[in-house]
N, CA, C and O atoms as a printed pandas DataFrame, in Angstrom:
     atom_number atom_name residue_name chain_id  residue_number  x_coord  y_coord  z_coord
0              1         N          GLN        A               1  -10.853   -4.604  -23.111
1              2        CA          GLN        A               1   -9.854   -3.901  -22.313
2              3         C          GLN        A               1   -9.664   -4.634  -20.985
3              4         O          GLN        A               1  -10.627   -4.906  -20.267
4              5         N          VAL        A               2   -8.418   -4.944  -20.676
5              6        CA          VAL        A               2   -8.122   -5.656  -19.437
6              7         C          VAL        A               2   -8.221   -4.689  -18.266
7              8         O          VAL        A               2   -7.647   -3.601  -18.299
8              9         N          GLN        A               3   -8.952   -5.091  -17.234
9             10        CA          GLN        A               3   -9.059   -4.297  -16.014
10            11         C          GLN        A               3   -8.745   -5.166  -14.811
11            12         O          GLN        A               3   -9.209   -6.302  -14.709
12            13         N          LEU        A               4   -7.955   -4.620  -13.906
13            14        CA          LEU        A               4   -7.588   -5.289  -12.666
14            15         C          LEU        A               4   -7.962   -4.363  -11.522
15            16         O          LEU        A               4   -7.575   -3.194  -11.512
16            17         N          VAL        A               5   -8.712   -4.880  -10.557
17            18        CA          VAL        A               5   -9.159   -4.057   -9.439
18            19         C          VAL        A               5   -8.819   -4.763   -8.135
19            20         O          VAL        A               5   -9.346   -5.833   -7.833
20            21         N          GLU        A               6   -7.923   -4.139   -7.364
21            22        CA          GLU        A               6   -7.503   -4.711   -6.089
22            23         C          GLU        A               6   -8.440   -4.282   -4.960
23            24         O          GLU        A               6   -9.064   -3.223   -5.012
24            25         N          SER        A               7   -8.517   -5.126   -3.953
25            26        CA          SER        A               7   -9.259   -4.795   -2.735
26            27         C          SER        A               7   -8.684   -5.604   -1.591
27            28         O          SER        A               7   -7.894   -6.525   -1.800
28            29         N          GLY        A               8   -9.090   -5.252   -0.374
29            30        CA          GLY        A               8   -8.692   -6.025    0.788
30            31         C          GLY        A               8   -7.586   -5.416    1.628
31            32         O          GLY        A               8   -7.235   -5.952    2.679
32            33         N          GLY        A               9   -7.034   -4.299    1.174
33            34        CA          GLY        A               9   -5.993   -3.656    1.969
34            35         C          GLY        A               9   -6.576   -3.050    3.243
35            36         O          GLY        A               9   -7.792   -2.994    3.425
36            37         N          GLY        A              10   -5.690   -2.603    4.109
37            38        CA          GLY        A              10   -6.135   -1.985    5.342
38            39         C          GLY        A              10   -4.994   -1.853    6.318
39            40         O          GLY        A              10   -3.826   -2.016    5.965
40            41         N          SER        A              11   -5.350   -1.555    7.548
41            42        CA          SER        A              11   -4.360   -1.402    8.608
42            43         C          SER        A              11   -4.463   -2.581    9.560
43            44         O          SER        A              11   -5.559   -3.011    9.921
44            45         N          VAL        A              12   -3.315   -3.096    9.960
45            46        CA          VAL        A              12   -3.280   -4.262   10.834
46            47         C          VAL        A              12   -2.041   -4.168   11.709
47            48         O          VAL        A              12   -1.054   -3.535   11.336
48            49         N          GLN        A              13   -2.098   -4.792   12.856
49            50        CA          GLN        A              13   -0.934   -4.826   13.731
50            51         C          GLN        A              13    0.023   -5.921   13.289
51            52         O          GLN        A              13   -0.375   -6.887   12.637
52            53         N          ALA        A              14    1.267   -5.762   13.646
53            54        CA          ALA        A              14    2.278   -6.765   13.335
54            55         C          ALA        A              14    1.841   -8.128   13.865
55            56         O          ALA        A              14    1.334   -8.250   14.980
56            57         N          GLY        A              15    2.050   -9.145   13.035
57            58        CA          GLY        A              15    1.615  -10.489   13.373
58            59         C          GLY        A              15    0.249  -10.836   12.832
59            60         O          GLY        A              15   -0.150  -12.000   12.847
60            61         N          GLY        A              16   -0.472   -9.843   12.355
61            62        CA          GLY        A              16   -1.807  -10.060   11.829
62            63         C          GLY        A              16   -1.810  -10.559   10.398
63            64         O          GLY        A              16   -0.763  -10.817    9.805
64            65         N          SER        A              17   -3.023  -10.688    9.854
65            66        CA          SER        A              17   -3.202  -11.224    8.508
66            67         C          SER        A              17   -4.146  -10.340    7.699
67            68         O          SER        A              17   -5.015   -9.661    8.247
68            69         N          LEU        A              18   -3.954  -10.365    6.401
69            70        CA          LEU        A              18   -4.860   -9.737    5.447
70            71         C          LEU        A              18   -4.925  -10.612    4.210
71            72         O          LEU        A              18   -3.975  -11.332    3.904
72            73         N          ARG        A              19   -6.037  -10.555    3.501
73            74        CA          ARG        A              19   -6.140  -11.207    2.211
74            75         C          ARG        A              19   -6.504  -10.175    1.157
75            76         O          ARG        A              19   -7.558   -9.542    1.222
76            77         N          LEU        A              20   -5.629  -10.017    0.200
77            78        CA          LEU        A              20   -5.875   -9.123   -0.913
78            79         C          LEU        A              20   -6.544   -9.881   -2.049
79            80         O          LEU        A              20   -6.279  -11.062   -2.272
80            81         N          SER        A              21   -7.412   -9.181   -2.758
81            82        CA          SER        A              21   -8.080   -9.747   -3.932
82            83         C          SER        A              21   -7.820   -8.854   -5.132
83            84         O          SER        A              21   -7.639   -7.644   -5.000
84            85         N          CYS        A              22   -7.806   -9.467   -6.296
85            86        CA          CYS        A              22   -7.643   -8.725   -7.547
86            87         C          CYS        A              22   -8.646   -9.289   -8.539
87            88         O          CYS        A              22   -8.466  -10.395   -9.049
88            89         N          ALA        A              23   -9.698   -8.535   -8.814
89            90        CA          ALA        A              23  -10.719   -8.956   -9.756
90            91         C          ALA        A              23  -10.281   -8.614  -11.171
91            92         O          ALA        A              23   -9.905   -7.478  -11.457
92            93         N          VAL        A              24  -10.333   -9.596  -12.048
93            94        CA          VAL        A              24   -9.852   -9.440  -13.417
94            95         C          VAL        A              24  -11.032   -9.466  -14.383
95            96         O          VAL        A              24  -11.900  -10.334  -14.289
96            97         N          SER        A              25  -11.058   -8.524  -15.298
97            98        CA          SER        A              25  -12.086   -8.528  -16.341
98            99         C          SER        A              25  -11.460   -8.165  -17.674
99           100         O          SER        A              25  -10.430   -7.492  -17.724
100          101         N          GLY        A              26  -12.084   -8.612  -18.751
101          102        CA          GLY        A              26  -11.612   -8.290  -20.084
102          103         C          GLY        A              26  -10.356   -9.027  -20.502
103          104         O          GLY        A              26   -9.768   -8.692  -21.530
104          105         N          TYR        A              27   -9.929  -10.014  -19.743
105          106        CA          TYR        A              27   -8.693  -10.760  -20.064
106          107         C          TYR        A              27   -9.080  -11.961  -20.899
107          108         O          TYR        A              27   -9.714  -12.888  -20.396
108          109         N          THR        A              28   -8.709  -11.958  -22.161
109          110        CA          THR        A              28   -9.136  -13.009  -23.076
110          111         C          THR        A              28   -8.010  -13.934  -23.515
111          112         O          THR        A              28   -8.234  -14.840  -24.318
112          113         N          TYR        A              29   -6.813  -13.721  -23.003
113          114        CA          TYR        A              29   -5.698  -14.595  -23.360
114          115         C          TYR        A              29   -5.882  -15.974  -22.730
115          116         O          TYR        A              29   -6.476  -16.092  -21.658
116          117         N          SER        A              30   -5.382  -17.002  -23.381
117          118        CA          SER        A              30   -5.533  -18.353  -22.855
118          119         C          SER        A              30   -4.545  -18.653  -21.729
119          120         O          SER        A              30   -4.801  -19.530  -20.904
120          121         N          ARG        A              31   -3.423  -17.939  -21.686
121          122        CA          ARG        A              31   -2.427  -18.150  -20.649
122          123         C          ARG        A              31   -2.276  -16.875  -19.818
123          124         O          ARG        A              31   -2.651  -15.784  -20.248
124          125         N          TYR        A              32   -1.728  -17.041  -18.640
125          126        CA          TYR        A              32   -1.489  -15.864  -17.824
126          127         C          TYR        A              32   -0.287  -16.058  -16.920
127          128         O          TYR        A              32    0.058  -17.167  -16.511
128          129         N          CYS        A              33    0.315  -14.959  -16.637
129          130        CA          CYS        A              33    1.232  -14.832  -15.524
130          131         C          CYS        A              33    0.705  -13.657  -14.720
131          132         O          CYS        A              33    0.619  -12.541  -15.233
132          133         N          MET        A              34    0.356  -13.897  -13.477
133          134        CA          MET        A              34   -0.226  -12.834  -12.658
134          135         C          MET        A              34    0.610  -12.664  -11.401
135          136         O          MET        A              34    1.034  -13.637  -10.778
136          137         N          GLY        A              35    0.832  -11.426  -11.049
137          138        CA          GLY        A              35    1.708  -11.164   -9.923
138          139         C          GLY        A              35    1.181  -10.112   -8.976
139          140         O          GLY        A              35    0.317   -9.305   -9.320
140          141         N          TRP        A              36    1.718  -10.143   -7.787
141          142        CA          TRP        A              36    1.512   -9.105   -6.782
142          143         C          TRP        A              36    2.825   -8.353   -6.599
143          144         O          TRP        A              36    3.901   -8.944   -6.505
144          145         N          PHE        A              37    2.702   -7.061   -6.553
145          146        CA          PHE        A              37    3.858   -6.194   -6.388
146          147         C          PHE        A              37    3.551   -5.184   -5.295
147          148         O          PHE        A              37    2.389   -4.960   -4.957
148          149         N          ARG        A              38    4.580   -4.583   -4.750
149          150        CA          ARG        A              38    4.368   -3.559   -3.741
150          151         C          ARG        A              38    5.383   -2.439   -3.892
151          152         O          ARG        A              38    6.487   -2.625   -4.404
152          153         N          GLN        A              39    4.969   -1.278   -3.430
153          154        CA          GLN        A              39    5.856   -0.124   -3.497
154          155         C          GLN        A              39    5.661    0.722   -2.248
155          156         O          GLN        A              39    4.572    1.230   -1.980
156          157         N          ALA        A              40    6.728    0.858   -1.505
157          158        CA          ALA        A              40    6.728    1.699   -0.317
158          159         C          ALA        A              40    7.218    3.089   -0.709
159          160         O          ALA        A              40    7.924    3.230   -1.707
160          161         N          PRO        A              41    6.859    4.111    0.052
161          162        CA          PRO        A              41    7.293    5.472   -0.284
162          163         C          PRO        A              41    8.813    5.563   -0.402
163          164         O          PRO        A              41    9.541    5.110    0.482
164          165         N          GLY        A              42    9.284    6.150   -1.497
165          166        CA          GLY        A              42   10.710    6.326   -1.713
166          167         C          GLY        A              42   11.448    5.095   -2.188
167          168         O          GLY        A              42   12.669    5.115   -2.343
168          169         N          LYS        A              43   10.710    4.022   -2.420
169          170        CA          LYS        A              43   11.354    2.782   -2.867
170          171         C          LYS        A              43   10.818    2.367   -4.226
171          172         O          LYS        A              43    9.752    2.812   -4.651
172          173         N          GLU        A              44   11.564    1.515   -4.894
173          174        CA          GLU        A              44   11.123    0.999   -6.173
174          175         C          GLU        A              44   10.048   -0.070   -5.972
175          176         O          GLU        A              44    9.966   -0.715   -4.926
176          177         N          ARG        A              45    9.245   -0.230   -6.993
177          178        CA          ARG        A              45    8.252   -1.292   -6.965
178          179         C          ARG        A              45    8.967   -2.636   -7.011
179          180         O          ARG        A              45    9.909   -2.818   -7.783
180          181         N          GLU        A              46    8.517   -3.581   -6.181
181          182        CA          GLU        A              46    9.167   -4.882   -6.129
182          183         C          GLU        A              46    8.149   -6.003   -6.245
183          184         O          GLU        A              46    6.997   -5.865   -5.833
184          185         N          GLY        A              47    8.594   -7.114   -6.813
185          186        CA          GLY        A              47    7.729   -8.268   -6.936
186          187         C          GLY        A              47    7.603   -8.996   -5.617
187          188         O          GLY        A              47    8.577   -9.156   -4.881
188          189         N          VAL        A              48    6.384   -9.437   -5.324
189          190        CA          VAL        A              48    6.101  -10.147   -4.079
190          191         C          VAL        A              48    5.818  -11.617   -4.353
191          192         O          VAL        A              48    6.418  -12.498   -3.736
192          193         N          ALA        A              49    4.902  -11.877   -5.280
193          194        CA          ALA        A              49    4.497  -13.250   -5.588
194          195         C          ALA        A              49    3.907  -13.282   -6.980
195          196         O          ALA        A              49    3.379  -12.285   -7.471
196          197         N          ALA        A              50    4.004  -14.448   -7.615
197          198        CA          ALA        A              50    3.439  -14.608   -8.949
198          199         C          ALA        A              50    2.915  -16.025   -9.110
199          200         O          ALA        A              50    3.379  -16.962   -8.461
200          201         N          ILE        A              51    1.935  -16.152   -9.992
201          202        CA          ILE        A              51    1.375  -17.459  -10.317
202          203         C          ILE        A              51    1.113  -17.490  -11.817
203          204         O          ILE        A              51    0.691  -16.495  -12.407
204          205         N          VAL        A              52    1.370  -18.643  -12.425
205          206        CA          VAL        A              52    1.146  -18.769  -13.862
206          207         C          VAL        A              52    0.049  -19.790  -14.125
207          208         O          VAL        A              52   -0.382  -20.502  -13.219
208          209         N          SER        A              53   -0.391  -19.854  -15.362
209          210        CA          SER        A              53   -1.578  -20.631  -15.700
210          211         C          SER        A              53   -1.407  -22.123  -15.491
211          212         O          SER        A              53   -2.403  -22.830  -15.339
212          213         N          ASP        A              54   -0.168  -22.633  -15.477
213          214        CA          ASP        A              54    0.003  -24.059  -15.210
214          215         C          ASP        A              54    0.224  -24.350  -13.728
215          216         O          ASP        A              54    0.555  -25.475  -13.353
216          217         N          GLY        A              55    0.039  -23.330  -12.888
217          218        CA          GLY        A              55    0.030  -23.544  -11.447
218          219         C          GLY        A              55    1.308  -23.221  -10.696
219          220         O          GLY        A              55    1.299  -23.167   -9.466
220          221         N          TRP        A              56    2.390  -23.008  -11.395
221          222        CA          TRP        A              56    3.651  -22.683  -10.725
222          223         C          TRP        A              56    3.561  -21.316  -10.049
223          224         O          TRP        A              56    2.894  -20.400  -10.530
224          225         N          THR        A              57    4.246  -21.215   -8.934
225          226        CA          THR        A              57    4.276  -19.958   -8.193
226          227         C          THR        A              57    5.713  -19.551   -7.894
227          228         O          THR        A              57    6.638  -20.361   -7.946
228          229         N          SER        A              58    5.867  -18.278   -7.583
229          230        CA          SER        A              58    7.172  -17.759   -7.216
230          231         C          SER        A              58    6.965  -16.698   -6.154
231          232         O          SER        A              58    5.974  -15.968   -6.179
232          233         N          TYR        A              59    7.917  -16.611   -5.207
233          234        CA          TYR        A              59    7.806  -15.653   -4.110
234          235         C          TYR        A              59    9.132  -14.929   -3.891
235          236         O          TYR        A              59   10.210  -15.486   -4.099
236          237         N          ALA        A              60    9.023  -13.700   -3.473
237          238        CA          ALA        A              60   10.208  -12.991   -3.019
238          239         C          ALA        A              60   10.686  -13.630   -1.719
239          240         O          ALA        A              60    9.876  -14.115   -0.930
240          241         N          ASP        A              61   11.983  -13.632   -1.497
241          242        CA          ASP        A              61   12.529  -14.252   -0.287
242          243         C          ASP        A              61   11.935  -13.637    0.975
243          244         O          ASP        A              61   11.750  -14.324    1.980
244          245         N          SER        A              62   11.641  -12.357    0.920
245          246        CA          SER        A              62   11.163  -11.649    2.103
246          247         C          SER        A              62    9.774  -12.088    2.557
247          248         O          SER        A              62    9.377  -11.803    3.687
248          249         N          VAL        A              63    9.025  -12.781    1.685
249          250        CA          VAL        A              63    7.659  -13.178    2.047
250          251         C          VAL        A              63    7.452  -14.682    2.046
251          252         O          VAL        A              63    6.366  -15.156    2.380
252          253         N          LYS        A              64    8.468  -15.431    1.679
253          254        CA          LYS        A              64    8.324  -16.898    1.635
254          255         C          LYS        A              64    7.930  -17.441    3.001
255          256         O          LYS        A              64    8.502  -17.063    4.023
256          257         N          GLY        A              65    6.946  -18.331    3.004
257          258        CA          GLY        A              65    6.476  -18.909    4.254
258          259         C          GLY        A              65    5.417  -18.075    4.954
259          260         O          GLY        A              65    4.783  -18.545    5.899
260          261         N          ARG        A              66    5.218  -16.841    4.502
261          262        CA          ARG        A              66    4.216  -15.965    5.125
262          263         C          ARG        A              66    3.079  -15.611    4.171
263          264         O          ARG        A              66    1.931  -15.485    4.595
264          265         N          PHE        A              67    3.388  -15.452    2.897
265          266        CA          PHE        A              67    2.395  -15.064    1.890
266          267         C          PHE        A              67    2.098  -16.244    0.976
267          268         O          PHE        A              67    2.969  -17.071    0.703
268          269         N          THR        A              68    0.849  -16.309    0.506
269          270        CA          THR        A              68    0.444  -17.335   -0.436
270          271         C          THR        A              68   -0.379  -16.708   -1.554
271          272         O          THR        A              68   -1.368  -16.021   -1.300
272          273         N          VAL        A              69    0.040  -16.950   -2.788
273          274        CA          VAL        A              69   -0.695  -16.451   -3.945
274          275         C          VAL        A              69   -1.552  -17.576   -4.512
275          276         O          VAL        A              69   -1.130  -18.732   -4.555
276          277         N          SER        A              70   -2.762  -17.222   -4.948
277          278        CA          SER        A              70   -3.654  -18.214   -5.535
278          279         C          SER        A              70   -4.579  -17.517   -6.514
279          280         O          SER        A              70   -4.711  -16.293   -6.506
280          281         N          LYS        A              71   -5.208  -18.307   -7.348
281          282        CA          LYS        A              71   -6.157  -17.749   -8.324
282          283         C          LYS        A              71   -7.362  -18.650   -8.439
283          284         O          LYS        A              71   -7.241  -19.867   -8.586
284          285         N          ASP        A              72   -8.524  -18.036   -8.371
285          286        CA          ASP        A              72   -9.782  -18.741   -8.590
286          287         C          ASP        A              72  -10.213  -18.436  -10.019
287          288         O          ASP        A              72  -10.734  -17.357  -10.300
288          289         N          ASN        A              73   -9.992  -19.396  -10.923
289          290        CA          ASN        A              73  -10.284  -19.149  -12.334
290          291         C          ASN        A              73  -11.775  -18.970  -12.587
291          292         O          ASN        A              73  -12.165  -18.226  -13.487
292          293         N          ALA        A              74  -12.603  -19.639  -11.809
293          294        CA          ALA        A              74  -14.049  -19.512  -11.985
294          295         C          ALA        A              74  -14.520  -18.098  -11.656
295          296         O          ALA        A              74  -15.466  -17.593  -12.259
296          297         N          LYS        A              75  -13.852  -17.468  -10.697
297          298        CA          LYS        A              75  -14.224  -16.106  -10.293
298          299         C          LYS        A              75  -13.346  -15.043  -10.939
299          300         O          LYS        A              75  -13.543  -13.847  -10.723
300          301         N          ASN        A              76  -12.366  -15.490  -11.741
301          302        CA          ASN        A              76  -11.431  -14.541  -12.355
302          303         C          ASN        A              76  -10.817  -13.606  -11.314
303          304         O          ASN        A              76  -10.730  -12.396  -11.518
304          305         N          THR        A              77  -10.401  -14.185  -10.217
305          306        CA          THR        A              77   -9.874  -13.393   -9.109
306          307         C          THR        A              77   -8.552  -13.967   -8.622
307          308         O          THR        A              77   -8.410  -15.174   -8.429
308          309         N          LEU        A              78   -7.600  -13.081   -8.432
309          310        CA          LEU        A              78   -6.287  -13.403   -7.882
310          311         C          LEU        A              78   -6.288  -13.013   -6.414
311          312         O          LEU        A              78   -6.862  -11.992   -6.037
312          313         N          TYR        A              79   -5.644  -13.826   -5.585
313          314        CA          TYR        A              79   -5.592  -13.554   -4.148
314          315         C          TYR        A              79   -4.143  -13.524   -3.652
315          316         O          TYR        A              79   -3.245  -14.128   -4.240
316          317         N          LEU        A              80   -3.958  -12.812   -2.569
317          318        CA          LEU        A              80   -2.693  -12.858   -1.842
318          319         C          LEU        A              80   -3.033  -12.942   -0.360
319          320         O          LEU        A              80   -3.475  -11.964    0.243
320          321         N          GLN        A              81   -2.824  -14.110    0.214
321          322        CA          GLN        A              81   -3.016  -14.297    1.645
322          323         C          GLN        A              81   -1.723  -13.914    2.346
323          324         O          GLN        A              81   -0.669  -14.492    2.081
324          325         N          MET        A              82   -1.810  -12.942    3.238
325          326        CA          MET        A              82   -0.632  -12.438    3.920
326          327         C          MET        A              82   -0.769  -12.706    5.413
327          328         O          MET        A              82   -1.663  -12.172    6.069
328          329         N          ASN        A              83    0.113  -13.524    5.936
329          330        CA          ASN        A              83    0.123  -13.862    7.363
330          331         C          ASN        A              83    1.401  -13.354    8.009
331          332         O          ASN        A              83    2.365  -13.015    7.324
332          333         N          SER        A              84    1.397  -13.306    9.328
333          334        CA          SER        A              84    2.580  -12.871   10.084
334          335         C          SER        A              84    3.131  -11.563    9.532
335          336         O          SER        A              84    4.332  -11.433    9.295
336          337         N          LEU        A              85    2.258  -10.617    9.334
337          338        CA          LEU        A              85    2.665   -9.355    8.725
338          339         C          LEU        A              85    3.640   -8.588    9.606
339          340         O          LEU        A              85    3.565   -8.626   10.834
340          341         N          LYS        A              86    4.555   -7.892    8.946
341          342        CA          LYS        A              86    5.586   -7.111    9.617
342          343         C          LYS        A              86    5.462   -5.646    9.191
343          344         O          LYS        A              86    4.913   -5.362    8.127
344          345         N          PRO        A              87    5.958   -4.723    9.997
345          346        CA          PRO        A              87    5.919   -3.309    9.586
346          347         C          PRO        A              87    6.566   -3.064    8.230
347          348         O          PRO        A              87    6.127   -2.187    7.487
348          349         N          GLU        A              88    7.588   -3.816    7.903
349          350        CA          GLU        A              88    8.256   -3.633    6.611
350          351         C          GLU        A              88    7.430   -4.112    5.428
351          352         O          GLU        A              88    7.824   -3.910    4.280
352          353         N          ASP        A              89    6.297   -4.742    5.689
353          354        CA          ASP        A              89    5.365   -5.103    4.614
354          355         C          ASP        A              89    4.471   -3.923    4.220
355          356         O          ASP        A              89    3.718   -4.018    3.250
356          357         N          THR        A              90    4.546   -2.838    4.948
357          358        CA          THR        A              90    3.735   -1.660    4.647
358          359         C          THR        A              90    4.084   -1.109    3.275
359          360         O          THR        A              90    5.241   -0.795    2.996
360          361         N          ALA        A              91    3.075   -0.993    2.421
361          362        CA          ALA        A              91    3.285   -0.527    1.044
362          363         C          ALA        A              91    1.943   -0.464    0.328
363          364         O          ALA        A              91    0.922   -0.932    0.831
364          365         N          MET        A              92    1.976    0.127   -0.857
365          366        CA          MET        A              92    0.848    0.003   -1.777
366          367         C          MET        A              92    1.057   -1.298   -2.540
367          368         O          MET        A              92    2.135   -1.548   -3.078
368          369         N          TYR        A              93    0.022   -2.120   -2.582
369          370        CA          TYR        A              93    0.111   -3.400   -3.255
370          371         C          TYR        A              93   -0.674   -3.359   -4.564
371          372         O          TYR        A              93   -1.808   -2.884   -4.619
372          373         N          TYR        A              94   -0.042   -3.867   -5.603
373          374        CA          TYR        A              94   -0.618   -3.870   -6.939
374          375         C          TYR        A              94   -0.672   -5.293   -7.482
375          376         O          TYR        A              94    0.201   -6.109   -7.188
376          377         N          CYS        A              95   -1.699   -5.587   -8.273
377          378        CA          CYS        A              95   -1.685   -6.824   -9.037
378          379         C          CYS        A              95   -1.422   -6.468  -10.505
379          380         O          CYS        A              95   -1.694   -5.354  -10.952
380          381         N          ALA        A              96   -0.894   -7.433  -11.225
381          382        CA          ALA        A              96   -0.538   -7.225  -12.620
382          383         C          ALA        A              96   -0.703   -8.526  -13.387
383          384         O          ALA        A              96   -0.690   -9.611  -12.806
384          385         N          ALA        A              97   -0.860   -8.402  -14.704
385          386        CA          ALA        A              97   -1.068   -9.583  -15.538
386          387         C          ALA        A              97   -0.360   -9.427  -16.871
387          388         O          ALA        A              97   -0.182   -8.322  -17.384
388          389         N          GLU        A              98    0.033  -10.559  -17.411
389          390        CA          GLU        A              98    0.686  -10.611  -18.709
390          391         C          GLU        A              98    0.508  -12.030  -19.233
391          392         O          GLU        A              98    0.590  -12.975  -18.449
392          393         N          PRO        A              99    0.265  -12.215  -20.534
393          394        CA          PRO        A              99    0.011  -13.562  -21.041
394          395         C          PRO        A              99    1.170  -14.535  -20.833
395          396         O          PRO        A              99    0.964  -15.685  -20.445
396          397         N          TYR        A             100    2.391  -14.064  -21.096
397          398        CA          TYR        A             100    3.523  -14.967  -20.934
398          399         C          TYR        A             100    4.754  -14.191  -20.495
399          400         O          TYR        A             100    5.069  -13.140  -21.054
400          401         N          ILE        A             101    5.440  -14.711  -19.501
401          402        CA          ILE        A             101    6.720  -14.178  -19.045
402          403         C          ILE        A             101    7.602  -15.367  -18.714
403          404         O          ILE        A             101    7.143  -16.316  -18.078
404          405         N          ARG        A             102    8.842  -15.335  -19.127
405          406        CA          ARG        A             102    9.722  -16.463  -18.788
406          407         C          ARG        A             102    9.977  -16.480  -17.288
407          408         O          ARG        A             102    9.968  -15.444  -16.623
408          409         N          ALA        A             103   10.203  -17.684  -16.774
409          410        CA          ALA        A             103   10.188  -17.910  -15.332
410          411         C          ALA        A             103   11.116  -16.980  -14.557
411          412         O          ALA        A             103   10.781  -16.537  -13.458
412          413         N          GLN        A             104   12.261  -16.689  -15.118
413          414        CA          GLN        A             104   13.220  -15.860  -14.388
414          415         C          GLN        A             104   12.730  -14.428  -14.165
415          416         O          GLN        A             104   13.302  -13.686  -13.366
416          417         N          LYS        A             105   11.690  -14.055  -14.864
417          418        CA          LYS        A             105   11.212  -12.671  -14.804
418          419         C          LYS        A             105    9.831  -12.529  -14.200
419          420         O          LYS        A             105    9.230  -11.459  -14.299
420          421         N          TRP        A             106    9.307  -13.573  -13.577
421          422        CA          TRP        A             106    7.942  -13.498  -13.065
422          423         C          TRP        A             106    7.756  -12.383  -12.045
423          424         O          TRP        A             106    6.653  -11.853  -11.916
424          425         N          LEU        A             107    8.781  -12.022  -11.336
425          426        CA          LEU        A             107    8.669  -10.985  -10.304
426          427         C          LEU        A             107    9.236   -9.644  -10.759
427          428         O          LEU        A             107    9.503   -8.768   -9.937
428          429         N          ALA        A             108    9.417   -9.488  -12.043
429          430        CA          ALA        A             108    9.989   -8.253  -12.586
430          431         C          ALA        A             108    8.886   -7.325  -13.080
431          432         O          ALA        A             108    8.222   -7.647  -14.065
432          433         N          PRO        A             109    8.666   -6.182  -12.426
433          434        CA          PRO        A             109    7.577   -5.280  -12.830
434          435         C          PRO        A             109    7.584   -4.863  -14.304
435          436         O          PRO        A             109    6.509   -4.772  -14.896
436          437         N          PRO        A             110    8.734   -4.606  -14.923
437          438        CA          PRO        A             110    8.696   -4.152  -16.327
438          439         C          PRO        A             110    8.128   -5.178  -17.308
439          440         O          PRO        A             110    7.782   -4.832  -18.437
440          441         N          GLU        A             111    8.032   -6.444  -16.878
441          442        CA          GLU        A             111    7.540   -7.481  -17.785
442          443         C          GLU        A             111    6.023   -7.448  -17.949
443          444         O          GLU        A             111    5.490   -8.090  -18.855
444          445         N          TYR        A             112    5.324   -6.718  -17.097
445          446        CA          TYR        A             112    3.861   -6.734  -17.075
446          447         C          TYR        A             112    3.282   -5.496  -17.750
447          448         O          TYR        A             112    3.737   -4.376  -17.517
448          449         N          ARG        A             113    2.280   -5.713  -18.586
449          450        CA          ARG        A             113    1.595   -4.600  -19.232
450          451         C          ARG        A             113    0.342   -4.139  -18.497
451          452         O          ARG        A             113    0.019   -2.952  -18.502
452          453         N          PHE        A             114   -0.355   -5.064  -17.871
453          454        CA          PHE        A             114   -1.663   -4.747  -17.291
454          455         C          PHE        A             114   -1.547   -4.643  -15.774
455          456         O          PHE        A             114   -1.051   -5.555  -15.112
456          457         N          TRP        A             115   -2.015   -3.513  -15.231
457          458        CA          TRP        A             115   -1.864   -3.211  -13.812
458          459         C          TRP        A             115   -3.162   -2.702  -13.207
459          460         O          TRP        A             115   -3.970   -2.056  -13.874
460          461         N          GLY        A             116   -3.341   -3.007  -11.931
461          462        CA          GLY        A             116   -4.419   -2.400  -11.174
462          463         C          GLY        A             116   -3.969   -1.093  -10.557
463          464         O          GLY        A             116   -2.831   -0.664  -10.748
464          465         N          GLN        A             117   -4.864   -0.463   -9.819
465          466        CA          GLN        A             117   -4.596    0.845   -9.228
466          467         C          GLN        A             117   -3.972    0.754   -7.845
467          468         O          GLN        A             117   -3.449    1.746   -7.338
468          469         N          GLY        A             118   -4.019   -0.405   -7.237
469          470        CA          GLY        A             118   -3.361   -0.601   -5.954
470          471         C          GLY        A             118   -4.288   -0.536   -4.762
471          472         O          GLY        A             118   -5.359    0.069   -4.812
472          473         N          THR        A             119   -3.852   -1.175   -3.686
473          474        CA          THR        A             119   -4.556   -1.122   -2.407
474          475         C          THR        A             119   -3.504   -0.993   -1.306
475          476         O          THR        A             119   -2.484   -1.681   -1.330
476          477         N          GLN        A             120   -3.756   -0.116   -0.352
477          478        CA          GLN        A             120   -2.763    0.189    0.672
478          479         C          GLN        A             120   -2.809   -0.822    1.810
479          480         O          GLN        A             120   -3.876   -1.173    2.315
480          481         N          VAL        A             121   -1.627   -1.280    2.199
481          482        CA          VAL        A             121   -1.474   -2.141    3.369
482          483         C          VAL        A             121   -0.554   -1.434    4.360
483          484         O          VAL        A             121    0.565   -1.053    4.016
484          485         N          THR        A             122   -1.027   -1.265    5.580
485          486        CA          THR        A             122   -0.236   -0.615    6.626
486          487         C          THR        A             122   -0.162   -1.547    7.824
487          488         O          THR        A             122   -1.184   -1.972    8.364
488          489         N          VAL        A             123    1.070   -1.859    8.232
489          490        CA          VAL        A             123    1.293   -2.748    9.365
490          491         C          VAL        A             123    1.990   -1.956   10.464
491          492         O          VAL        A             123    3.079   -1.420   10.260
492          493         N          SER        A             124    1.365   -1.888   11.611
493          494        CA          SER        A             124    1.926   -1.133   12.727
494          495         C          SER        A             124    2.577   -2.078   13.731
495          496         O          SER        A             124    2.167   -3.226   13.902
496          497         N          SER        A             125    3.603   -1.552   14.382
497          498        CA          SER        A             125    4.344   -2.387   15.336
498          499         C          SER        A             125    3.735   -2.322   16.723
499          500         O          SER        A             125    4.234   -2.965   17.647
């Protein structure tokens, strides 16, 4: 059974940084597409960043240049380094995994079957 467990959320002032982690267990597929998503109250879940097994990454325009997604395969852990945080980054952040997704859909939540429970990020002005 695939399990994803996020950690690293918290409260930070605007301009600050956080690093989110997503520990993966039970994932036996040879390929992966792993993503970070967020959902603010009253809004739809949106894709933030994704990374695939051959190293390609994708980012939402709103976080390009500020967020970096990476994966440590030895530790089976996905990371999201978030710098220059803004109040509009406040949301519940989720990680997700799927063996294969075509590139145009890497940031599309419906494409992913496996999800974590989320970690809250709050950025104050």
